[in-house]
């Protein structure tokens, strides 16, 4: 990070480095929320890859991404999104699954905007 900031004005570089350290140390609610969003985006992308690949030989081949974030979310809204995504993933990987997988209408933004893909109802 220091090398990325070396060509910036000192004040700007100091501010960026300060924000980066805040994020890395997770000392503020804002930093924790950004980290939660970063982790959520990672598992959402992994879920979308699992949907698109549908590998019969190893359907949960991206489980390591989900396992690496388990229990780490702090922001209540992001926790709700993770719960819904986990439910969708469990249904998708269920041996008794019937039909097509749950995919948010309108893509990933539908999940985070509070809509369930199958019913269109608002997620609390």
PDB file of C-alpha atoms in Angstrom:
ATOM      1  CA  UNK A   1       0.000   0.000   0.000  1.00  0.00           C
ATOM      2  CA  UNK A   2       2.861   2.348   0.792  1.00  0.00           C
ATOM      3  CA  UNK A   3       4.354   1.889  -2.657  1.00  0.00           C
ATOM      4  CA  UNK A   4       0.969   2.619  -4.235  1.00  0.00           C
ATOM      5  CA  UNK A   5       0.795   5.927  -2.363  1.00  0.00           C
ATOM      6  CA  UNK A   6       4.366   7.100  -2.878  1.00  0.00           C
ATOM      7  CA  UNK A   7       3.547   9.307  -5.878  1.00  0.00           C
ATOM      8  CA  UNK A   8       0.636  11.044  -4.165  1.00  0.00           C
ATOM      9  CA  UNK A   9       0.653  14.249  -2.195  1.00  0.00           C
ATOM     10  CA  UNK A  10       1.625  13.575   1.408  1.00  0.00           C
ATOM     11  CA  UNK A  11      -1.781  14.578   2.807  1.00  0.00           C
ATOM     12  CA  UNK A  12      -3.619  12.300   0.376  1.00  0.00           C
ATOM     13  CA  UNK A  13      -1.212   9.425   0.929  1.00  0.00           C
ATOM     14  CA  UNK A  14      -1.510   9.772   4.705  1.00  0.00           C
ATOM     15  CA  UNK A  15      -5.308   9.738   4.509  1.00  0.00           C
ATOM     16  CA  UNK A  16      -5.356   6.638   2.279  1.00  0.00           C
ATOM     17  CA  UNK A  17      -2.887   4.831   4.528  1.00  0.00           C
ATOM     18  CA  UNK A  18      -4.896   5.780   7.600  1.00  0.00           C
ATOM     19  CA  UNK A  19      -8.122   4.452   6.061  1.00  0.00           C
ATOM     20  CA  UNK A  20      -6.361   1.290   4.941  1.00  0.00           C
ATOM     21  CA  UNK A  21      -5.040   0.664   8.459  1.00  0.00           C
ATOM     22  CA  UNK A  22      -8.503   1.320   9.884  1.00  0.00           C
ATOM     23  CA  UNK A  23      -9.924  -1.279   7.463  1.00  0.00           C
ATOM     24  CA  UNK A  24      -7.226  -3.830   8.206  1.00  0.00           C
ATOM     25  CA  UNK A  25      -7.463  -3.395  11.990  1.00  0.00           C
ATOM     26  CA  UNK A  26     -11.281  -3.404  11.968  1.00  0.00           C
ATOM     27  CA  UNK A  27     -11.417  -0.740  14.684  1.00  0.00           C
ATOM     28  CA  UNK A  28     -14.535   1.134  13.516  1.00  0.00           C
ATOM     29  CA  UNK A  29     -18.069   0.120  12.598  1.00  0.00           C
ATOM     30  CA  UNK A  30     -17.456   1.518   9.130  1.00  0.00           C
ATOM     31  CA  UNK A  31     -14.366  -0.628   8.629  1.00  0.00           C
ATOM     32  CA  UNK A  32     -16.223  -3.701   9.872  1.00  0.00           C
ATOM     33  CA  UNK A  33     -19.111  -2.999   7.490  1.00  0.00           C
ATOM     34  CA  UNK A  34     -16.785  -2.599   4.521  1.00  0.00           C
ATOM     35  CA  UNK A  35     -15.096  -5.897   5.444  1.00  0.00           C
ATOM     36  CA  UNK A  36     -18.502  -7.578   5.706  1.00  0.00           C
ATOM     37  CA  UNK A  37     -19.469  -6.261   2.275  1.00  0.00           C
ATOM     38  CA  UNK A  38     -16.164  -7.475   0.847  1.00  0.00           C
ATOM     39  CA  UNK A  39     -16.697 -10.971   2.281  1.00  0.00           C
ATOM     40  CA  UNK A  40     -20.324 -11.057   1.176  1.00  0.00           C
ATOM     41  CA  UNK A  41     -19.423 -10.101  -2.374  1.00  0.00           C
ATOM     42  CA  UNK A  42     -16.914 -12.962  -2.421  1.00  0.00           C
ATOM     43  CA  UNK A  43     -19.443 -15.620  -1.367  1.00  0.00           C
ATOM     44  CA  UNK A  44     -22.151 -14.198  -3.626  1.00  0.00           C
ATOM     45  CA  UNK A  45     -19.767 -14.493  -6.554  1.00  0.00           C
ATOM     46  CA  UNK A  46     -18.869 -18.059  -5.504  1.00  0.00           C
ATOM     47  CA  UNK A  47     -22.586 -18.947  -5.405  1.00  0.00           C
ATOM     48  CA  UNK A  48     -23.088 -17.469  -8.875  1.00  0.00           C
ATOM     49  CA  UNK A  49     -20.138 -19.531 -10.170  1.00  0.00           C
ATOM     50  CA  UNK A  50     -21.632 -22.681  -8.648  1.00  0.00           C
ATOM     51  CA  UNK A  51     -24.929 -21.904 -10.394  1.00  0.00           C
ATOM     52  CA  UNK A  52     -23.318 -21.304 -13.740  1.00  0.00           C
ATOM     53  CA  UNK A  53     -20.952 -24.288 -13.607  1.00  0.00           C
ATOM     54  CA  UNK A  54     -23.320 -26.875 -12.042  1.00  0.00           C
ATOM     55  CA  UNK A  55     -20.551 -29.439 -11.675  1.00  0.00           C
ATOM     56  CA  UNK A  56     -22.057 -32.861 -11.069  1.00  0.00           C
ATOM     57  CA  UNK A  57     -18.676 -34.248  -9.966  1.00  0.00           C
ATOM     58  CA  UNK A  58     -18.281 -31.687  -7.152  1.00  0.00           C
ATOM     59  CA  UNK A  59     -21.322 -29.411  -6.796  1.00  0.00           C
ATOM     60  CA  UNK A  60     -19.993 -27.482  -3.793  1.00  0.00           C
ATOM     61  CA  UNK A  61     -16.503 -27.052  -5.191  1.00  0.00           C
ATOM     62  CA  UNK A  62     -16.325 -23.489  -3.871  1.00  0.00           C
ATOM     63  CA  UNK A  63     -17.191 -24.405  -0.276  1.00  0.00           C
ATOM     64  CA  UNK A  64     -13.860 -23.071   0.966  1.00  0.00           C
ATOM     65  CA  UNK A  65     -15.043 -19.511   0.277  1.00  0.00           C
ATOM     66  CA  UNK A  66     -18.164 -20.011   2.380  1.00  0.00           C
ATOM     67  CA  UNK A  67     -16.279 -21.808   5.144  1.00  0.00           C
ATOM     68  CA  UNK A  68     -13.691 -19.031   5.353  1.00  0.00           C
ATOM     69  CA  UNK A  69     -16.393 -16.460   6.163  1.00  0.00           C
ATOM     70  CA  UNK A  70     -18.592 -18.506   8.476  1.00  0.00           C
ATOM     71  CA  UNK A  71     -19.329 -16.638  11.710  1.00  0.00           C
ATOM     72  CA  UNK A  72     -17.325 -13.566  10.688  1.00  0.00           C
ATOM     73  CA  UNK A  73     -20.125 -11.220   9.644  1.00  0.00           C
ATOM     74  CA  UNK A  74     -21.028  -8.427  12.082  1.00  0.00           C
ATOM     75  CA  UNK A  75     -23.341  -6.007  10.282  1.00  0.00           C
ATOM     76  CA  UNK A  76     -26.975  -7.069  10.925  1.00  0.00           C
ATOM     77  CA  UNK A  77     -28.121  -6.380   7.354  1.00  0.00           C
ATOM     78  CA  UNK A  78     -25.226  -8.313   5.854  1.00  0.00           C
ATOM     79  CA  UNK A  79     -25.916 -11.166   8.302  1.00  0.00           C
ATOM     80  CA  UNK A  80     -29.472 -11.327   6.895  1.00  0.00           C
ATOM     81  CA  UNK A  81     -28.148 -11.390   3.336  1.00  0.00           C
ATOM     82  CA  UNK A  82     -25.730 -14.197   4.229  1.00  0.00           C
ATOM     83  CA  UNK A  83     -28.553 -16.176   5.848  1.00  0.00           C
ATOM     84  CA  UNK A  84     -30.706 -15.855   2.721  1.00  0.00           C
ATOM     85  CA  UNK A  85     -27.817 -16.712   0.420  1.00  0.00           C
ATOM     86  CA  UNK A  86     -27.000 -19.766   2.544  1.00  0.00           C
ATOM     87  CA  UNK A  87     -30.637 -20.882   2.362  1.00  0.00           C
ATOM     88  CA  UNK A  88     -30.630 -20.459  -1.427  1.00  0.00           C
ATOM     89  CA  UNK A  89     -27.393 -22.404  -1.705  1.00  0.00           C
ATOM     90  CA  UNK A  90     -28.688 -25.202   0.517  1.00  0.00           C
ATOM     91  CA  UNK A  91     -31.768 -25.539  -1.698  1.00  0.00           C
ATOM     92  CA  UNK A  92     -29.626 -25.491  -4.824  1.00  0.00           C
ATOM     93  CA  UNK A  93     -27.366 -28.252  -3.521  1.00  0.00           C
ATOM     94  CA  UNK A  94     -30.185 -30.317  -2.031  1.00  0.00           C
ATOM     95  CA  UNK A  95     -30.398 -33.824  -3.540  1.00  0.00           C
ATOM     96  CA  UNK A  96     -34.178 -33.450  -3.738  1.00  0.00           C
ATOM     97  CA  UNK A  97     -33.999 -30.129  -5.569  1.00  0.00           C
ATOM     98  CA  UNK A  98     -36.707 -29.864  -8.156  1.00  0.00           C
ATOM     99  CA  UNK A  99     -36.455 -27.448 -11.030  1.00  0.00           C
ATOM    100  CA  UNK A 100     -34.060 -24.607 -11.593  1.00  0.00           C
ATOM    101  CA  UNK A 101     -31.835 -22.999  -8.987  1.00  0.00           C
ATOM    102  CA  UNK A 102     -32.803 -19.810  -7.204  1.00  0.00           C
ATOM    103  CA  UNK A 103     -31.268 -16.929  -9.046  1.00  0.00           C
ATOM    104  CA  UNK A 104     -32.159 -13.370  -8.091  1.00  0.00           C
ATOM    105  CA  UNK A 105     -34.415 -11.688 -10.670  1.00  0.00           C
ATOM    106  CA  UNK A 106     -32.315  -8.889 -12.018  1.00  0.00           C
ATOM    107  CA  UNK A 107     -29.081 -10.487 -10.793  1.00  0.00           C
ATOM    108  CA  UNK A 108     -27.310 -10.148  -7.470  1.00  0.00           C
ATOM    109  CA  UNK A 109     -28.718  -6.724  -6.711  1.00  0.00           C
ATOM    110  CA  UNK A 110     -32.169  -8.259  -6.143  1.00  0.00           C
ATOM    111  CA  UNK A 111     -30.860 -10.227  -3.185  1.00  0.00           C
ATOM    112  CA  UNK A 112     -29.280  -7.252  -1.509  1.00  0.00           C
ATOM    113  CA  UNK A 113     -32.175  -4.944  -2.337  1.00  0.00           C
ATOM    114  CA  UNK A 114     -34.411  -7.193  -0.262  1.00  0.00           C
ATOM    115  CA  UNK A 115     -36.192  -9.381  -2.796  1.00  0.00           C
ATOM    116  CA  UNK A 116     -36.301 -13.120  -2.657  1.00  0.00           C
ATOM    117  CA  UNK A 117     -35.741 -14.572  -6.116  1.00  0.00           C
ATOM    118  CA  UNK A 118     -38.556 -17.118  -6.091  1.00  0.00           C
ATOM    119  CA  UNK A 119     -41.354 -15.154  -4.455  1.00  0.00           C
ATOM    120  CA  UNK A 120     -40.497 -11.515  -4.997  1.00  0.00           C
ATOM    121  CA  UNK A 121     -41.284 -10.886  -1.308  1.00  0.00           C
ATOM    122  CA  UNK A 122     -39.209  -8.494   0.714  1.00  0.00           C
ATOM    123  CA  UNK A 123     -36.533  -9.975   2.956  1.00  0.00           C
ATOM    124  CA  UNK A 124     -36.675  -8.420   6.447  1.00  0.00           C
TER     125      UNK A 124
END
